[in-house]
Amino acid sequence: MKFLRTYLILFLSAHLASAQDTILAQRPPMGWMSWNLLSDHPKEKDIMDMADAMVKSGMVEAGYDYIFLDDCWQGGRDSKNNIIADAKKFPSGIKALADYLHDKKMKLGIYSDAAQLTCGHYTGSLNFEDQDARTFASWGIDYLKYDYCNAPADVDSARARYKKMADALRKSGRSILLGVCEWGPREPWKWAAEVGGQSWRTTFDIRDKWIDVEGKGGIGIYNVIDKNAELSNFSGPGKWNDGDMLVAGLHGKEGPSSAYNATGCTKEEYQSQMSLYCMLNSPLYASCDIREMDNETKTILTNQEVIALNQDPLGKQAQRRIKTDKLDVFIRPLENGDVAIAILNKMPSPQTVNLGFGALGMEGKYETRDLWAHRNLGKRSGWSGKILCHETKLMRLKRI
Ligand code: GLA
């Protein structure tokens, strides 16, 4: 009897462990996305150079191991209806590009759309889901961003089209993550994980600006944060609220992110996007030219103490505990028992903040570390100090 019980326990725990191992995207994916910089002219040479720069700059070491090749790579279909790359843009083919990245311990994401045509009017995957998934698998693709331009507006159609592609990827024989990209109108946080997606965009495309104040168009950093702050309960390992690209380092340069008069952000605003995307567990897609990344941008994108929040194995997205006109305060638990706190100054000017941790339900004293200054602040029951316009103070607290 005792033997049987031990056997049963061992059997069950082995099976539970293997079920866990098969969760795709245990942690939010990280990498570089081609859309802003290369938009409708992605070319293999530029992507390979970018991969070299990702390694050289320390981005890969910091965790950014994907290149997400976005729209406009397609060259139609061949006589057997296999999707093919534009031979002028990718003369060596996509498989060669994937091999190049895999040799560097990197991964390749690709893009398609749940309709006949993509957002850029290139070939989409509707009615070719199985065939395209097999092609992507044969090329060695690791991730698919699946867009929703030119597709029906209702939720049921979206669910069905995303499920069809998720099933096709699962049958393809390769682990390929599915990033749902219908921009939020059909509330994908309620169904995308169920149909087989590992992440879902929550808003329309981000622009290189802080906020869209009057609803004039062009989503800014804070609009995304404000949206994702409401969606904490939907995310966890294998299912992430995707806030779109990190705009650090763009400085209002040309590209889709500069549309709607987006003229760039301050250092504090870029730092806040990084801080809060890490607190809110968004996948991290850098989008500036890594080949010419300045030091300020590198410092923002590669802060290991901040990235550690995003990649924390517990995968618990921060909750917003305080929201006033002046401040947002977020809090999240971490796997080792620590707690991370973020205080965002939303005012157009600096402000002095006094925050007792008790206001967040955290009584007593904590060993407190400032994750941007990389400094221990001692044993505290609160934090007070000046926060610059649109800056975020990010702290890690250990109970003593
Ligand atoms: C949509 C997506 C963007 C990008 C473009 C490509 O707008 O939301 O992220 O992929 O399509 O055409």
JSON list of C-alpha atoms and ligand atoms in Angstrom, two decimals, residues 35 70-71 111 119-120 145 147 181 183 201 205, ligand 1:
[
{"chain": "A", "resi": 35, "resn": "TRP", "atom": "CA", "xyz": [8.59, 47.56, -37.49]},
{"chain": "A", "resi": 70, "resn": "ASP", "atom": "CA", "xyz": [7.50, 42.42, -38.78]},
{"chain": "A", "resi": 71, "resn": "ASP", "atom": "CA", "xyz": [5.31, 43.02, -41.84]},
{"chain": "A", "resi": 111, "resn": "TYR", "atom": "CA", "xyz": [4.68, 38.23, -38.95]},
{"chain": "A", "resi": 119, "resn": "CYS", "atom": "CA", "xyz": [-1.85, 45.66, -42.57]},
{"chain": "A", "resi": 120, "resn": "GLY", "atom": "CA", "xyz": [0.81, 46.64, -45.13]},
{"chain": "A", "resi": 145, "resn": "LYS", "atom": "CA", "xyz": [3.03, 37.93, -34.54]},
{"chain": "A", "resi": 147, "resn": "ASP", "atom": "CA", "xyz": [-2.13, 40.71, -36.97]},
{"chain": "A", "resi": 181, "resn": "CYS", "atom": "CA", "xyz": [-2.29, 41.43, -32.36]},
{"chain": "A", "resi": 183, "resn": "TRP", "atom": "CA", "xyz": [-5.03, 45.83, -30.68]},
{"chain": "A", "resi": 201, "resn": "ARG", "atom": "CA", "xyz": [-1.56, 43.45, -27.70]},
{"chain": "A", "resi": 205, "resn": "ASP", "atom": "CA", "xyz": [0.15, 51.00, -32.06]},
{"chain": "B", "resi": 1, "resn": "GLA", "atom": "C1", "xyz": [-0.22, 46.89, -37.37]},
{"chain": "B", "resi": 1, "resn": "GLA", "atom": "C2", "xyz": [0.44, 46.42, -36.07]},
{"chain": "B", "resi": 1, "resn": "GLA", "atom": "C3", "xyz": [1.85, 46.99, -36.01]},
{"chain": "B", "resi": 1, "resn": "GLA", "atom": "C4", "xyz": [2.66, 46.54, -37.22]},
{"chain": "B", "resi": 1, "resn": "GLA", "atom": "C5", "xyz": [1.93, 46.92, -38.52]},
{"chain": "B", "resi": 1, "resn": "GLA", "atom": "C6", "xyz": [2.58, 46.27, -39.73]},
{"chain": "B", "resi": 1, "resn": "GLA", "atom": "O1", "xyz": [-0.41, 48.25, -37.37]},
{"chain": "B", "resi": 1, "resn": "GLA", "atom": "O2", "xyz": [-0.32, 46.81, -34.97]},
{"chain": "B", "resi": 1, "resn": "GLA", "atom": "O3", "xyz": [2.49, 46.61, -34.82]},
{"chain": "B", "resi": 1, "resn": "GLA", "atom": "O4", "xyz": [2.84, 45.15, -37.14]},
{"chain": "B", "resi": 1, "resn": "GLA", "atom": "O5", "xyz": [0.57, 46.50, -38.49]},
{"chain": "B", "resi": 1, "resn": "GLA", "atom": "O6", "xyz": [1.91, 46.56, -40.91]}
]
